[in-house]
Amino acid sequence: MNNGSDILDYCYISKGTIWHNGAEWFSKEELPFKAFMKAAYQQRGISYPKFFKMDRLSKLAFMASEVMAAQTPFQEETALVFANRASSLDSDRKHQHSIQHKDAFYPSPAVFVYTLPNICLGEISIRHQLFSENSFFIFDSFNVDTLHPYCNHLIATKKAPAVLCGWVDFDTETEYEAFLYLIRNENIPTHYIQQLYEQHHDST
């Protein structure tokens, strides 16, 4: 039985700490989200000014993918399959605030463009020049059994040599979580992936 060795890489982010393949990669628990992301960006040594224009959901997804890409660069046909609970609620709130009063009606195109959760997939695709399948699902919680059949199909039918998949959820400054993992084999047992997620989720 496959023991999970075909998971090439994984990253977990929550509450001011980033774990990479089970080891703590960076931690600034005292910082608010924006400052934490900037500090992680600097730690990673990235030069990508567009990062600072992204919404918070995209920054979260982007940073998790950057930590992983440093070790395992993505092939251009790597598929992206993400899910979350809050959709684009953080940007939706900002957009709603800008339009709810007729005397202060100032919608921002820079905010409106992020009122779809799958925009974070586009940000990663642009950064890594991916030309691949991508999907974003909305679920109550992370459950690998709901994602895995689609990921398996992409690999089994050779539509993608690998899939970057997982959970990227941003609700508030203190309620955010990313768990991304890269797979290349459709036979990885789902309980192994669920276990990786839960060992981090339950400890934060």
Tab-separated table of C-alpha atoms in Angstrom:
chain	number	residue	atom	x	y	z
A	1	MET	CA	0.000	0.000	0.000
A	2	ASN	CA	1.175	3.519	-0.736
A	3	ASN	CA	2.160	5.174	2.543
A	4	GLY	CA	1.899	8.727	1.282
A	5	SER	CA	5.389	8.953	-0.206
A	6	ASP	CA	3.915	10.371	-3.407
A	7	ILE	CA	2.833	13.507	-1.576
A	8	LEU	CA	5.765	15.592	-2.744
A	9	ASP	CA	5.293	18.538	-0.450
A	10	TYR	CA	2.790	20.130	1.924
A	11	CYS	CA	2.357	23.385	3.811
A	12	TYR	CA	0.106	24.439	6.683
A	13	ILE	CA	-0.500	28.036	7.807
A	14	SER	CA	-2.553	29.216	10.771
A	15	LYS	CA	-2.335	31.713	13.650
A	16	GLY	CA	0.944	33.308	12.681
A	17	THR	CA	2.893	30.131	11.991
A	18	ILE	CA	3.896	28.328	8.794
A	19	TRP	CA	4.767	24.631	8.790
A	20	HIS	CA	6.488	22.992	5.823
A	21	ASN	CA	6.447	19.210	5.599
A	22	GLY	CA	5.694	18.968	9.300
A	23	ALA	CA	8.462	21.289	10.516
A	24	GLU	CA	7.977	24.868	11.645
A	25	TRP	CA	9.231	27.094	8.815
A	26	PHE	CA	8.359	30.553	10.144
A	27	SER	CA	6.470	31.962	13.108
A	28	LYS	CA	5.395	35.446	14.171
A	29	GLU	CA	2.315	34.721	16.254
A	30	GLU	CA	2.222	38.225	17.704
A	31	LEU	CA	1.740	39.903	14.324
A	32	PRO	CA	-1.606	40.736	12.691
A	33	PHE	CA	-2.224	38.930	9.422
A	34	LYS	CA	-0.991	41.675	7.063
A	35	ALA	CA	2.296	42.108	8.925
A	36	PHE	CA	2.694	38.335	9.275
A	37	MET	CA	2.321	37.847	5.527
A	38	LYS	CA	4.815	40.620	4.805
A	39	ALA	CA	7.317	39.081	7.216
A	40	ALA	CA	6.857	35.633	5.629
A	41	TYR	CA	7.261	37.184	2.170
A	42	GLN	CA	10.571	38.695	3.267
A	43	GLN	CA	11.665	35.441	4.901
A	44	ARG	CA	11.006	33.575	1.656
A	45	GLY	CA	13.060	36.154	-0.267
A	46	ILE	CA	10.380	36.784	-2.873
A	47	SER	CA	10.508	39.671	-5.324
A	48	TYR	CA	6.928	39.921	-6.588
A	49	PRO	CA	5.386	43.383	-5.992
A	50	LYS	CA	1.907	42.229	-7.066
A	51	PHE	CA	1.724	40.306	-3.793
A	52	PHE	CA	0.997	43.517	-1.906
A	53	LYS	CA	-2.085	44.243	-4.040
A	54	MET	CA	-3.697	40.866	-3.397
A	55	ASP	CA	-6.607	40.302	-1.052
A	56	ARG	CA	-5.946	38.358	2.129
A	57	LEU	CA	-7.269	35.031	0.821
A	58	SER	CA	-4.948	35.240	-2.179
A	59	LYS	CA	-1.989	36.202	0.002
A	60	LEU	CA	-2.632	33.154	2.168
A	61	ALA	CA	-2.819	30.772	-0.797
A	62	PHE	CA	0.104	32.456	-2.533
A	63	MET	CA	2.388	32.213	0.496
A	64	ALA	CA	1.640	28.524	1.064
A	65	SER	CA	2.386	27.780	-2.588
A	66	GLU	CA	5.609	29.831	-2.476
A	67	VAL	CA	6.954	27.919	0.497
A	68	MET	CA	6.306	24.689	-1.379
A	69	ALA	CA	7.638	25.877	-4.740
A	70	ALA	CA	11.017	26.681	-3.198
A	71	GLN	CA	11.549	22.941	-2.765
A	72	THR	CA	9.427	21.524	-5.581
A	73	PRO	CA	8.903	23.906	-8.535
A	74	PHE	CA	5.543	23.396	-10.216
A	75	GLN	CA	5.302	21.974	-13.724
A	76	GLU	CA	3.267	24.171	-16.064
A	77	GLU	CA	0.449	21.607	-16.235
A	78	THR	CA	0.139	21.177	-12.467
A	79	ALA	CA	-3.584	21.367	-11.685
A	80	LEU	CA	-4.973	23.460	-8.828
A	81	VAL	CA	-7.894	22.150	-6.752
A	82	PHE	CA	-8.754	24.229	-3.680
A	83	ALA	CA	-11.669	24.471	-1.272
A	84	ASN	CA	-12.774	26.577	1.673
A	85	ARG	CA	-15.713	27.473	3.892
A	86	ALA	CA	-15.830	31.276	3.774
A	87	SER	CA	-15.562	31.665	-0.017
A	88	SER	CA	-14.420	35.271	-0.665
A	89	LEU	CA	-16.264	36.606	2.390
A	90	ASP	CA	-13.412	38.875	3.484
A	91	SER	CA	-13.430	40.779	0.173
A	92	ASP	CA	-17.222	40.585	-0.020
A	93	ARG	CA	-17.483	42.456	3.287
A	94	LYS	CA	-15.152	45.189	2.064
A	95	HIS	CA	-17.079	45.541	-1.181
A	96	GLN	CA	-20.424	45.658	0.642
A	97	HIS	CA	-19.105	48.366	2.954
A	98	SER	CA	-18.131	50.488	-0.053
A	99	ILE	CA	-21.602	50.383	-1.637
A	100	GLN	CA	-24.102	50.170	1.218
A	101	HIS	CA	-24.597	53.929	1.667
A	102	LYS	CA	-25.806	55.949	-1.308
A	103	ASP	CA	-24.081	59.071	0.004
A	104	ALA	CA	-20.769	57.258	0.281
A	105	PHE	CA	-20.899	54.979	-2.736
A	106	TYR	CA	-17.263	54.282	-3.567
A	107	PRO	CA	-16.873	50.743	-4.936
A	108	SER	CA	-13.245	49.828	-5.506
A	109	PRO	CA	-12.315	47.796	-8.607
A	110	ALA	CA	-9.251	46.596	-6.685
A	111	VAL	CA	-11.565	45.052	-4.073
A	112	PHE	CA	-14.322	43.903	-6.429
A	113	VAL	CA	-11.935	41.800	-8.528
A	114	TYR	CA	-11.333	39.567	-5.498
A	115	THR	CA	-15.005	38.869	-4.759
A	116	LEU	CA	-14.595	35.370	-6.183
A	117	PRO	CA	-12.541	32.812	-4.244
A	118	ASN	CA	-11.006	31.278	-7.362
A	119	ILE	CA	-9.045	34.464	-8.065
A	120	CYS	CA	-6.347	33.071	-5.774
A	121	LEU	CA	-5.920	30.214	-8.264
A	122	GLY	CA	-5.273	32.765	-10.976
A	123	GLU	CA	-2.678	34.537	-8.854
A	124	ILE	CA	-0.755	31.287	-8.361
A	125	SER	CA	-1.109	30.363	-12.035
A	126	ILE	CA	0.247	33.727	-13.163
A	127	ARG	CA	3.127	33.591	-10.712
A	128	HIS	CA	4.220	30.098	-11.787
A	129	GLN	CA	3.063	30.266	-15.425
A	130	LEU	CA	0.663	27.361	-15.042
A	131	PHE	CA	-1.561	26.373	-17.959
A	132	SER	CA	-3.703	23.807	-16.237
A	133	GLU	CA	-7.029	22.649	-14.867
A	134	ASN	CA	-8.229	24.510	-11.790
A	135	SER	CA	-11.288	24.379	-9.565
A	136	PHE	CA	-12.425	25.940	-6.298
A	137	PHE	CA	-15.061	24.268	-4.116
A	138	ILE	CA	-17.006	25.468	-1.080
A	139	PHE	CA	-17.441	23.003	1.791
A	140	ASP	CA	-18.265	23.258	5.497
A	141	SER	CA	-14.843	21.923	6.455
A	142	PHE	CA	-11.795	20.249	4.969
A	143	ASN	CA	-12.504	16.673	4.017
A	144	VAL	CA	-10.132	14.946	1.667
A	145	ASP	CA	-12.823	12.492	0.527
A	146	THR	CA	-14.657	15.323	-1.218
A	147	LEU	CA	-11.571	16.531	-3.102
A	148	HIS	CA	-9.681	13.366	-3.839
A	149	PRO	CA	-11.856	11.763	-6.547
A	150	TYR	CA	-11.438	14.815	-8.780
A	151	CYS	CA	-7.693	15.025	-8.121
A	152	ASN	CA	-7.329	11.304	-8.803
A	153	HIS	CA	-9.220	11.658	-12.081
A	154	LEU	CA	-6.930	14.449	-13.287
A	155	ILE	CA	-3.852	12.332	-12.648
A	156	ALA	CA	-5.291	9.022	-13.869
A	157	THR	CA	-6.458	10.549	-17.163
A	158	LYS	CA	-3.122	12.368	-17.578
A	159	LYS	CA	-4.764	15.771	-17.638
A	160	ALA	CA	-2.214	16.799	-15.028
A	161	PRO	CA	1.150	15.329	-13.968
A	162	ALA	CA	0.526	16.590	-10.437
A	163	VAL	CA	-2.162	18.385	-8.451
A	164	LEU	CA	-1.704	21.154	-5.899
A	165	CYS	CA	-4.759	20.773	-3.743
A	166	GLY	CA	-6.152	21.500	-0.325
A	167	TRP	CA	-7.858	24.031	1.915
A	168	VAL	CA	-7.412	27.833	1.935
A	169	ASP	CA	-9.851	29.684	4.186
A	170	PHE	CA	-9.793	33.295	5.387
A	171	ASP	CA	-12.573	34.694	7.544
A	172	THR	CA	-10.988	37.210	9.937
A	173	GLU	CA	-7.564	38.408	11.105
A	174	THR	CA	-7.433	35.540	13.576
A	175	GLU	CA	-9.495	32.924	11.742
A	176	TYR	CA	-7.513	31.758	8.730
A	177	GLU	CA	-6.032	28.470	7.626
A	178	ALA	CA	-4.205	27.001	4.653
A	179	PHE	CA	-3.334	23.370	4.048
A	180	LEU	CA	-1.927	22.708	0.591
A	181	TYR	CA	-0.328	19.502	-0.616
A	182	LEU	CA	1.150	18.382	-3.926
A	183	ILE	CA	0.396	14.887	-5.207
A	184	ARG	CA	1.343	12.954	-8.326
A	185	ASN	CA	-0.147	9.523	-7.621
A	186	GLU	CA	-3.848	8.712	-7.577
A	187	ASN	CA	-3.352	5.838	-5.139
A	188	ILE	CA	-2.449	7.861	-2.054
A	189	PRO	CA	-4.747	6.789	0.814
A	190	THR	CA	-7.106	9.555	1.837
A	191	HIS	CA	-6.701	8.804	5.545
A	192	TYR	CA	-3.017	9.731	5.280
A	193	ILE	CA	-3.828	13.207	3.918
A	194	GLN	CA	-6.617	13.725	6.453
A	195	GLN	CA	-4.194	12.749	9.215
A	196	LEU	CA	-1.624	15.321	8.037
A	197	TYR	CA	-4.275	18.021	8.148
A	198	GLU	CA	-5.710	17.059	11.515
A	199	GLN	CA	-2.362	16.839	13.286
A	200	HIS	CA	-1.796	20.533	12.506
A	201	HIS	CA	-5.389	21.717	12.781
A	202	ASP	CA	-5.901	20.111	16.177
A	203	SER	CA	-2.686	21.593	17.570
A	204	THR	CA	-3.471	25.244	16.696
